[in-house]
Short mmCIF file of C-alpha atoms in Angstrom, two decimals:
data_model
loop_
_atom_site.label_atom_id
_atom_site.label_comp_id
_atom_site.label_asym_id
_atom_site.label_seq_id
_atom_site.Cartn_x
_atom_site.Cartn_y
_atom_site.Cartn_z
CA MET A 1 -33.33 40.88 -0.72
CA THR A 2 -32.44 40.28 2.95
CA ALA A 3 -28.93 38.88 3.41
CA LEU A 4 -28.82 35.11 3.83
CA SER A 5 -27.59 33.54 7.05
CA VAL A 6 -24.77 30.98 7.09
CA ARG A 7 -27.28 28.19 7.62
CA GLN A 8 -29.49 29.37 4.72
CA VAL A 9 -26.48 29.60 2.41
CA ARG A 10 -25.38 26.10 3.36
CA PHE A 11 -28.88 24.67 2.84
CA ARG A 12 -29.17 26.22 -0.62
CA TYR A 13 -25.69 25.07 -1.59
CA LEU A 14 -26.28 21.47 -0.50
CA THR A 15 -29.71 21.36 -2.19
CA LEU A 16 -28.30 22.57 -5.50
CA TYR A 17 -25.27 20.30 -5.14
CA GLY A 18 -27.46 17.24 -4.68
CA LEU A 19 -29.67 18.18 -7.64
CA ARG A 20 -26.57 18.71 -9.76
CA TRP A 21 -25.25 15.15 -9.17
CA LEU A 22 -28.50 13.15 -9.09
CA PRO A 23 -28.82 12.93 -12.93
CA THR A 24 -25.19 11.77 -13.07
CA GLY A 25 -26.03 8.89 -10.75
CA LEU A 26 -29.01 7.94 -12.91
CA LEU A 27 -26.83 7.68 -16.01
CA THR A 28 -23.93 5.82 -14.37
CA PRO A 29 -25.33 2.29 -14.87
CA VAL A 30 -26.53 2.81 -18.46
CA MET A 31 -24.27 5.28 -20.28
CA ILE A 32 -21.81 2.78 -21.81
CA LEU A 33 -24.45 0.11 -22.37
CA LEU A 34 -26.78 2.52 -24.15
CA MET A 35 -24.05 3.58 -26.57
CA GLN A 36 -23.34 -0.08 -27.26
CA GLU A 37 -27.05 -0.69 -27.81
CA ARG A 38 -27.06 2.14 -30.37
CA GLY A 39 -24.24 0.47 -32.34
CA LEU A 40 -20.95 1.86 -30.98
CA SER A 41 -18.01 -0.45 -30.30
CA LEU A 42 -15.93 -0.11 -27.14
CA SER A 43 -13.11 1.54 -29.10
CA GLN A 44 -15.57 4.06 -30.57
CA ILE A 45 -16.95 4.76 -27.09
CA GLY A 46 -13.40 5.46 -25.92
CA LEU A 47 -12.91 7.90 -28.80
CA VAL A 48 -16.14 9.83 -28.23
CA ALA A 49 -15.34 10.12 -24.53
CA THR A 50 -12.07 11.92 -25.36
CA ALA A 51 -14.16 14.84 -26.63
CA GLN A 52 -15.14 15.72 -23.06
CA GLY A 53 -11.58 15.63 -21.75
CA LEU A 54 -10.20 17.77 -24.58
CA VAL A 55 -12.93 20.39 -24.24
CA VAL A 56 -12.55 20.55 -20.45
CA LEU A 57 -8.78 20.94 -20.75
CA ALA A 58 -9.20 23.79 -23.25
CA LEU A 59 -11.97 25.65 -21.40
CA GLU A 60 -11.31 24.98 -17.70
CA LEU A 61 -9.32 28.14 -16.98
CA PRO A 62 -11.14 30.57 -19.35
CA THR A 63 -14.55 29.59 -17.95
CA GLY A 64 -13.26 29.95 -14.39
CA GLY A 65 -12.10 33.48 -15.18
CA LEU A 66 -15.46 34.22 -16.83
CA ALA A 67 -17.33 33.09 -13.70
CA ASP A 68 -15.18 35.36 -11.53
CA ALA A 69 -15.65 38.33 -13.87
CA LEU A 70 -19.31 37.97 -14.91
CA GLY A 71 -20.79 36.27 -11.86
CA ARG A 72 -21.34 32.68 -10.77
CA LYS A 73 -25.10 32.44 -11.38
CA PRO A 74 -25.18 33.30 -15.11
CA VAL A 75 -22.31 30.90 -15.81
CA LEU A 76 -24.06 28.12 -13.91
CA VAL A 77 -27.36 28.78 -15.71
CA VAL A 78 -25.57 28.43 -19.06
CA ALA A 79 -23.73 25.32 -17.84
CA TRP A 80 -26.86 23.52 -16.65
CA THR A 81 -28.70 24.50 -19.83
CA VAL A 82 -25.89 23.00 -21.94
CA CYS A 83 -26.16 19.85 -19.84
CA LEU A 84 -29.90 19.69 -20.54
CA VAL A 85 -29.26 19.98 -24.28
CA SER A 86 -26.62 17.24 -24.17
CA LEU A 87 -28.96 14.88 -22.28
CA ALA A 88 -31.76 15.50 -24.79
CA LEU A 89 -29.35 14.72 -27.63
CA PHE A 90 -28.08 11.63 -25.78
CA ALA A 91 -31.63 10.29 -25.59
CA VAL A 92 -31.91 10.19 -29.41
CA ALA A 93 -28.27 9.84 -30.57
CA ASP A 94 -27.65 6.86 -32.82
CA SER A 95 -24.31 7.50 -34.54
CA PHE A 96 -20.65 8.05 -33.67
CA TRP A 97 -20.72 11.75 -34.47
CA MET A 98 -23.92 12.42 -32.55
CA PHE A 99 -22.43 10.80 -29.47
CA PHE A 100 -19.20 12.73 -30.08
CA LEU A 101 -21.27 15.94 -29.97
CA VAL A 102 -22.97 14.75 -26.76
CA TRP A 103 -19.60 14.32 -25.04
CA ALA A 104 -18.26 17.61 -26.41
CA LEU A 105 -21.31 19.38 -24.94
CA GLN A 106 -20.67 17.56 -21.67
CA GLY A 107 -17.13 18.93 -21.77
CA ILE A 108 -18.46 22.49 -22.14
CA TYR A 109 -20.87 21.82 -19.28
CA ARG A 110 -18.17 20.41 -17.01
CA ALA A 111 -15.81 23.30 -17.72
CA LEU A 112 -18.50 25.93 -17.01
CA ASP A 113 -19.75 24.03 -13.96
CA SER A 114 -16.34 23.53 -12.37
CA GLY A 115 -16.08 25.84 -9.38
CA PRO A 116 -18.81 28.54 -9.55
CA LEU A 117 -21.28 26.86 -7.16
CA GLU A 118 -18.62 26.12 -4.57
CA SER A 119 -17.14 29.60 -4.93
CA TRP A 120 -20.60 31.12 -4.45
CA TYR A 121 -21.05 29.09 -1.28
CA VAL A 122 -17.71 30.07 0.26
CA ASP A 123 -17.92 33.78 -0.57
CA THR A 124 -21.58 34.12 0.49
CA THR A 125 -20.83 32.26 3.73
CA LEU A 126 -17.94 34.61 4.50
CA ALA A 127 -20.15 37.59 3.65
CA ALA A 128 -22.64 36.39 6.27
CA ASP A 129 -19.93 35.62 8.85
CA PRO A 130 -16.20 36.21 8.17
CA GLN A 131 -15.35 33.67 10.90
CA ALA A 132 -17.61 30.90 9.56
CA GLU A 133 -16.05 27.46 9.17
CA TYR A 134 -17.21 26.73 5.65
CA GLU A 135 -15.27 23.42 5.65
CA ARG A 136 -18.27 21.96 7.46
CA GLY A 137 -20.47 22.68 4.43
CA LEU A 138 -17.82 21.34 2.07
CA GLY A 139 -17.75 18.14 4.10
CA TRP A 140 -21.51 17.80 3.96
CA ALA A 141 -21.32 18.42 0.21
CA GLY A 142 -19.14 15.32 -0.02
CA THR A 143 -21.84 13.43 1.83
CA VAL A 144 -24.51 14.83 -0.49
CA ILE A 145 -22.66 13.85 -3.66
CA GLY A 146 -22.18 10.30 -2.38
CA VAL A 147 -25.84 9.92 -1.48
CA ALA A 148 -27.02 11.58 -4.72
CA ILE A 149 -24.90 9.45 -7.03
CA GLY A 150 -25.55 6.27 -5.05
CA ALA A 151 -29.30 6.88 -4.96
CA GLY A 152 -29.33 7.88 -8.62
CA ALA A 153 -27.47 4.70 -9.60
CA LEU A 154 -29.95 2.56 -7.66
CA LEU A 155 -32.88 4.41 -9.25
CA GLY A 156 -31.34 4.02 -12.69
CA GLY A 157 -30.90 0.31 -12.15
CA GLY A 158 -34.48 0.02 -10.98
CA LEU A 159 -35.78 1.81 -14.08
CA VAL A 160 -33.81 -0.57 -16.29
CA ALA A 161 -35.32 -3.52 -14.42
CA LEU A 162 -38.79 -2.26 -15.31
CA GLY A 163 -37.98 -3.18 -18.89
CA PRO A 164 -39.04 -1.45 -22.12
CA VAL A 165 -41.97 0.97 -22.02
CA GLY A 166 -43.66 1.15 -25.41
CA PRO A 167 -41.08 2.11 -28.04
CA LEU A 168 -38.53 3.10 -25.37
CA SER A 169 -35.81 0.63 -24.51
CA ALA A 170 -35.08 -0.14 -20.86
CA LEU A 171 -31.73 1.66 -21.11
CA THR A 172 -33.39 4.84 -22.39
CA LEU A 173 -35.73 5.27 -19.40
CA PRO A 174 -33.05 6.57 -16.96
CA VAL A 175 -31.99 9.15 -19.55
CA LEU A 176 -35.52 10.55 -19.80
CA VAL A 177 -35.83 10.74 -16.01
CA ALA A 178 -32.41 12.45 -15.88
CA ILE A 179 -33.70 15.05 -18.36
CA ALA A 180 -36.71 15.77 -16.14
CA LEU A 181 -34.46 16.10 -13.09
CA GLN A 182 -32.13 18.44 -14.99
CA VAL A 183 -35.08 20.71 -15.79
CA ALA A 184 -36.04 20.74 -12.09
CA SER A 185 -32.40 21.49 -11.16
CA LEU A 186 -32.29 24.45 -13.55
CA VAL A 187 -35.46 25.91 -12.05
CA ALA A 188 -34.11 25.44 -8.52
CA LEU A 189 -30.84 27.14 -9.52
CA THR A 190 -32.62 30.26 -10.74
CA VAL A 191 -34.62 30.47 -7.49
CA LEU A 192 -32.10 29.48 -4.81
CA LEU A 193 -28.81 30.98 -5.97
CA VAL A 194 -28.82 34.73 -5.40
CA GLU A 195 -25.90 37.09 -5.91
CA HIS A 196 -25.47 40.80 -6.37
CA ARG A 197 -23.87 41.72 -9.68
CA PRO A 198 -23.15 45.43 -10.21
CA ALA A 199 -23.61 45.23 -14.00
CA ARG A 200 -25.95 43.23 -16.21
CA GLY A 201 -26.92 42.93 -19.86
CA ALA A 202 -24.91 42.65 -23.07
CA ALA A 203 -22.40 45.32 -22.04
CA ALA A 204 -21.64 43.43 -18.83
CA VAL A 205 -21.13 40.20 -20.76
CA ARG A 206 -18.71 41.88 -23.18
CA ALA A 207 -16.79 43.51 -20.34
CA SER A 208 -16.64 40.25 -18.41
CA VAL A 209 -15.38 38.26 -21.41
CA ALA A 210 -12.63 40.87 -21.82
CA GLU A 211 -11.91 40.72 -18.08
CA ALA A 212 -11.73 36.90 -17.87
CA PRO A 213 -8.13 36.55 -19.14
CA ARG A 214 -6.94 39.02 -16.50
CA MET A 215 -8.73 37.05 -13.80
CA VAL A 216 -6.95 33.90 -14.98
CA GLY A 217 -3.65 35.77 -15.03
CA GLN A 218 -4.19 36.97 -11.46
CA ALA A 219 -4.94 33.40 -10.34
CA VAL A 220 -1.76 32.11 -11.99
CA GLY A 221 0.16 35.01 -10.48
CA LEU A 222 -1.11 34.10 -7.04
CA LEU A 223 0.06 30.55 -7.64
CA ARG A 224 3.57 31.83 -8.36
CA ARG A 225 3.66 34.06 -5.28
CA ASN A 226 2.05 31.75 -2.76
CA ARG A 227 4.10 28.66 -1.87
CA VAL A 228 1.24 27.20 0.18
CA LEU A 229 -1.15 27.40 -2.76
CA LEU A 230 1.46 26.01 -5.16
CA ALA A 231 1.96 22.96 -2.93
CA LEU A 232 -1.79 22.39 -2.61
CA VAL A 233 -2.32 22.52 -6.37
CA ALA A 234 0.63 20.14 -6.85
CA VAL A 235 -1.23 17.57 -4.71
CA GLU A 236 -3.75 17.31 -7.56
CA LEU A 237 -1.02 15.99 -9.87
CA PHE A 238 -0.35 13.01 -7.61
CA TRP A 239 -4.05 12.56 -6.85
CA GLY A 240 -5.05 12.55 -10.52
CA PHE A 241 -2.35 10.01 -11.38
CA GLY A 242 -3.14 7.69 -8.48
CA MET A 243 -6.93 7.77 -8.91
CA ILE A 244 -6.54 5.52 -11.97
CA THR A 245 -5.92 2.64 -9.56
CA PHE A 246 -9.39 2.62 -8.05
CA GLU A 247 -11.33 4.11 -10.99
CA SER A 248 -9.91 2.08 -13.90
CA LEU A 249 -7.78 -0.79 -12.58
CA LEU A 250 -10.11 -1.98 -9.82
CA PRO A 251 -12.61 -3.70 -12.20
CA VAL A 252 -9.72 -5.58 -13.84
CA ARG A 253 -8.31 -6.56 -10.46
CA LEU A 254 -11.74 -7.77 -9.31
CA ALA A 255 -12.15 -9.87 -12.47
CA GLU A 256 -8.70 -11.32 -11.79
CA VAL A 257 -9.53 -12.50 -8.26
CA VAL A 258 -13.06 -13.65 -9.18
CA GLY A 259 -11.91 -15.47 -12.30
CA ASP A 260 -14.88 -14.37 -14.37
CA ALA A 261 -15.47 -10.94 -15.94
CA ASP A 262 -19.26 -11.23 -16.00
CA ARG A 263 -19.43 -12.15 -12.32
CA ALA A 264 -17.04 -9.33 -11.49
CA ALA A 265 -19.27 -6.87 -13.37
CA ALA A 266 -22.30 -8.12 -11.45
CA LEU A 267 -20.46 -7.55 -8.16
CA LEU A 268 -19.18 -4.15 -9.19
CA GLY A 269 -22.66 -2.66 -9.79
CA PRO A 270 -23.87 -2.72 -6.18
CA ALA A 271 -20.30 -2.22 -4.98
CA SER A 272 -20.14 1.10 -6.86
CA SER A 273 -23.32 2.31 -5.18
CA ALA A 274 -21.94 1.22 -1.82
CA ALA A 275 -18.66 2.99 -2.61
CA TRP A 276 -20.43 6.31 -3.13
CA LEU A 277 -22.28 5.88 0.14
CA ALA A 278 -18.91 5.15 1.77
CA ASN A 279 -17.65 8.35 0.13
CA ALA A 280 -20.56 10.17 1.80
CA ALA A 281 -19.71 8.65 5.17
CA GLY A 282 -16.09 9.73 4.80
CA ALA A 283 -17.11 13.28 4.00
CA ALA A 284 -19.28 13.31 7.13
CA LEU A 285 -16.12 12.74 9.18
CA THR A 286 -14.68 16.11 8.12
CA PRO A 287 -15.79 18.09 11.22
CA LEU A 288 -14.30 15.42 13.52
CA LEU A 289 -10.99 15.42 11.62
CA LEU A 290 -10.86 19.21 11.74
CA ARG A 291 -11.39 19.24 15.51
CA ARG A 292 -8.96 16.44 16.32
CA LEU A 293 -6.11 17.02 13.85
CA GLY A 294 -6.59 20.26 11.94
CA ALA A 295 -7.09 20.47 8.20
CA ALA A 296 -3.53 20.10 6.90
CA PRO A 297 -2.43 17.17 9.13
CA ALA A 298 -5.73 15.38 8.47
CA ALA A 299 -5.39 15.92 4.71
CA ALA A 300 -1.83 14.54 4.76
CA LEU A 301 -2.98 11.51 6.76
CA MET A 302 -5.77 10.84 4.25
CA ARG A 303 -3.24 10.77 1.40
CA VAL A 304 -1.22 8.09 3.20
CA LEU A 305 -4.32 6.10 4.18
CA GLN A 306 -5.63 6.14 0.63
CA GLY A 307 -2.33 4.70 -0.54
CA VAL A 308 -2.71 1.96 2.07
CA THR A 309 -6.21 1.09 0.85
CA VAL A 310 -4.96 0.82 -2.74
CA VAL A 311 -2.22 -1.53 -1.52
CA GLY A 312 -5.01 -3.61 0.01
CA MET A 313 -6.87 -3.72 -3.32
CA GLY A 314 -3.69 -4.90 -5.02
CA LEU A 315 -2.60 -7.52 -2.49
CA LEU A 316 -5.66 -8.92 -0.70
CA ALA A 317 -6.87 -12.28 -1.97
CA GLY A 318 -10.49 -12.97 -2.86
CA PRO A 319 -13.30 -10.62 -3.89
CA VAL A 320 -14.36 -9.86 -0.31
CA GLY A 321 -10.93 -8.49 0.61
CA VAL A 322 -10.63 -6.46 -2.57
CA LEU A 323 -14.10 -4.95 -2.17
CA ILE A 324 -13.53 -4.10 1.49
CA ALA A 325 -10.35 -2.25 0.50
CA TYR A 326 -12.31 -0.57 -2.32
CA LEU A 327 -14.97 0.70 0.09
CA ALA A 328 -12.28 1.86 2.52
CA CYS A 329 -10.59 3.72 -0.34
CA TYR A 330 -13.77 5.62 -1.16
CA THR A 331 -14.35 6.41 2.52
CA VAL A 332 -10.91 8.03 2.67
CA HIS A 333 -11.56 9.69 -0.68
CA GLY A 334 -14.72 11.29 0.69
CA ALA A 335 -12.89 12.65 3.72
CA SER A 336 -9.94 13.94 1.68
CA ASN A 337 -11.70 16.25 -0.75
CA PRO A 338 -13.38 18.65 1.73
CA LEU A 339 -10.12 18.97 3.68
CA HIS A 340 -8.12 19.73 0.55
CA MET A 341 -10.67 22.18 -0.85
CA GLY A 342 -11.02 23.96 2.48
CA LEU A 343 -7.25 24.57 2.59
CA LEU A 344 -7.33 25.73 -1.01
CA HIS A 345 -10.14 28.24 -0.38
CA ARG A 346 -8.24 29.81 2.51
CA GLN A 347 -5.42 30.80 0.16
CA VAL A 348 -7.51 32.99 -2.14
CA ASP A 349 -9.97 35.84 -1.86
CA GLY A 350 -13.30 36.04 -3.65
CA PRO A 351 -12.62 37.99 -6.89
CA TYR A 352 -10.66 35.16 -8.51
CA ARG A 353 -11.66 32.19 -6.36
CA THR A 354 -13.25 30.23 -9.23
CA SER A 355 -10.16 30.70 -11.40
CA VAL A 356 -8.00 29.11 -8.72
CA LEU A 357 -10.45 26.22 -8.34
CA SER A 358 -10.35 25.70 -12.10
CA LEU A 359 -6.56 25.76 -12.02
CA ASN A 360 -6.56 23.13 -9.28
CA SER A 361 -9.07 20.98 -11.17
CA MET A 362 -7.18 21.33 -14.44
CA MET A 363 -4.04 19.82 -12.89
CA GLY A 364 -5.86 16.52 -12.48
CA GLN A 365 -6.63 16.22 -16.22
CA PRO A 366 -3.11 15.65 -17.61
CA ALA A 367 -2.12 13.74 -14.47
CA GLY A 368 -5.04 11.36 -14.92
CA ALA A 369 -4.21 10.90 -18.61
CA LEU A 370 -0.56 10.17 -17.74
CA GLY A 371 -1.63 7.75 -15.00
CA ALA A 372 -3.93 5.92 -17.42
CA VAL A 373 -1.12 5.50 -19.95
CA VAL A 374 1.64 4.61 -17.49
CA LEU A 375 -0.28 2.34 -15.11
CA THR A 376 -2.13 0.38 -17.80
CA ALA A 377 1.13 -0.14 -19.71
CA LEU A 378 2.79 -1.24 -16.47
CA ALA A 379 -0.09 -3.63 -15.79
CA ASP A 380 0.34 -5.18 -19.26
CA ALA A 381 4.10 -5.49 -18.82
CA THR A 382 4.00 -6.84 -15.25
CA SER A 383 0.71 -7.31 -13.42
CA ILE A 384 -2.32 -5.41 -12.14
CA THR A 385 -0.96 -5.74 -8.60
CA VAL A 386 2.35 -4.05 -9.47
CA ALA A 387 0.55 -1.19 -11.24
CA MET A 388 -1.75 -0.66 -8.26
CA LEU A 389 1.19 -0.64 -5.85
CA VAL A 390 2.94 2.04 -7.92
CA GLY A 391 -0.26 4.10 -7.96
CA ALA A 392 -0.56 3.67 -4.19
CA VAL A 393 2.93 5.05 -3.66
CA VAL A 394 2.17 8.06 -5.86
CA LEU A 395 -0.97 8.81 -3.82
CA ALA A 396 0.91 8.57 -0.52
CA VAL A 397 3.97 10.62 -1.47
CA ALA A 398 1.74 13.69 -1.92
CA ALA A 399 1.32 13.91 1.88
CA PRO A 400 4.37 16.17 2.51
CA LEU A 401 2.90 18.78 0.16
CA TYR A 402 0.50 19.72 2.97
CA LEU A 403 3.43 20.80 5.20
CA PRO A 404 3.46 24.43 3.94
CA ALA A 405 -0.23 24.80 4.79
CA TRP A 406 0.36 23.25 8.23
CA ARG A 407 3.27 25.64 8.94
CA ALA A 408 1.24 28.63 7.75
CA GLY A 409 -1.60 27.60 10.04
CA ARG A 410 0.76 27.38 13.02
CA ARG A 411 2.15 30.84 12.26
CA THR A 412 -1.37 32.24 12.04
CA ALA A 413 -2.34 30.68 15.37
CA ALA A 414 0.87 31.92 17.04
CA ALA A 415 0.29 35.47 15.78
CA GLU A 416 -3.13 35.74 17.42
CA PRO A 417 -2.85 38.02 20.49
CA ASP A 418 -5.90 36.50 22.19
CA PRO A 419 -6.98 32.86 21.67
CA GLY A 420 -10.61 33.93 22.07
CA GLN A 421 -10.41 36.70 19.46
CA HIS A 422 -9.71 36.30 15.75
CA ARG A 423 -8.83 38.99 13.30
CA PRO A 424 -11.10 39.32 10.28
CA GLY A 425 -10.09 36.88 7.56
CA GLU A 426 -8.34 34.43 9.92
CA SER A 427 -9.66 31.04 10.88
CA ALA A 428 -11.02 30.17 14.26
CA ALA A 429 -10.41 26.50 13.55
CA GLY A 430 -6.86 26.32 14.84
CA PRO A 431 -3.78 24.66 13.27
CA GLY A 432 -4.11 23.82 9.63
CA HIS A 433 -6.55 26.67 8.92
CA PRO A 434 -4.66 29.69 7.57
CA GLY A 435 -6.78 32.71 6.78
CA PRO A 436 -7.79 33.77 3.28
CA ALA A 437 -5.03 34.92 0.93
CA LEU A 438 -2.30 33.93 3.36
CA ASP A 439 1.03 34.15 1.54
CA PRO A 440 4.38 33.26 3.14
CA ALA A 441 5.74 36.39 1.48
CA GLY A 442 2.94 38.52 2.87
CA PRO A 443 -0.79 39.05 2.38
CA VAL A 444 -2.19 39.13 -1.13
CA ASP A 445 -4.58 41.97 -1.81
CA PRO A 446 -7.84 41.24 -3.60
CA VAL A 447 -7.69 42.15 -7.28
CA PRO A 448 -10.05 44.95 -8.28
CA VAL A 449 -12.31 44.06 -11.20
CA ALA A 450 -14.45 46.14 -13.49
CA VAL A 451 -17.37 43.73 -13.56
CA SER A 452 -17.37 40.94 -11.01
CA ALA A 453 -19.30 38.92 -8.53
CA PRO A 454 -19.33 40.55 -5.09
CA ALA A 455 -16.05 40.12 -3.25
CA ARG A 456 -17.73 38.00 -0.60
CA SER A 457 -20.48 36.16 -2.47
CA ASP A 458 -19.89 32.43 -2.74
#
């Protein structure tokens, strides 16, 4: 097949990314309510949901190594197929253990799905043009996810409003539509995502499974050697902890200022859709932030600004003030992620890129669990406002962790002999954009693998 251009790679990535998140948006308004309708209590729903977190924590790194060793496409095909099975089971589940299995399958799906598509995009973009600024595509991906989830949530709410259809309850309709969309997504994945894999078949799978632990080990080794990468991954610890403020505590805070939980829930539905659209708008600002500030300074500023927006959610009086701060928080959130991920990608080469992404993602799991325990306990002991202020501080204090990336970017820019010429592997984006595999102790060589995705095929 003829090599794809940068624009073609970006189009395929964004199309698949939108299809991947659209079913999630459809299920957002109905998932908890449907489980309640089928007889589960809130405490049982909390227990079945832990299945996903435990499975993701156990499989995040091994599946990342498998994707790097075997190839991104086969892992994604398996992941999206597992998702389809879990959605089909969710449509008919009617007991605690069936729902537990649904969430466990979702955990397998999330672990397999974490990183391969983004890694394919970055490596394939760099294969088409080593100087390409793939952060632009990552920023647009943030816009796509916001639009996809927001549109899916609105569609899901509209399907519920249609009411029961024959024997199907109103809450079941969005699940059936999500299943149809997942089938379409799987077909699109097999057509649009192309990669060259030197080995195929059962022998390749066995070799790749054996190779996966070494890929994980190389990713962890890179983390030990590269101070810039270590600092970037550490940001996820603060981020995961602080995200509890606007994901879990915000509904309680809104009910507090409104004075009525039902009215707060009614406000939060459209507000959540608006928040994801705000997230999309924030992601669209990524190219401007890159041009004006550079990736590392902009990422540090976003950490501080997100802390400020959480302070606003905790202190502003009245639902209007709280919701404005909530939308501002999601706008900053949308701008932050592409900046952070762009910096992360520039610290690793293709052969173990997905393993590093999985390592970064995995850091947020225990941090989020710790934040949920600490901040909710603090809210019970003091107040929601105090807990949100503590979470805001934790979000903001992560900003200095972007300093190593900023310094590395300045060194890279200073080392360039000609501002108009860039050595292969270095960024043309200026300060805050160190080249791939940039290590303060020296460059890190790509790790040779027996069976792998192409070195530049993201």
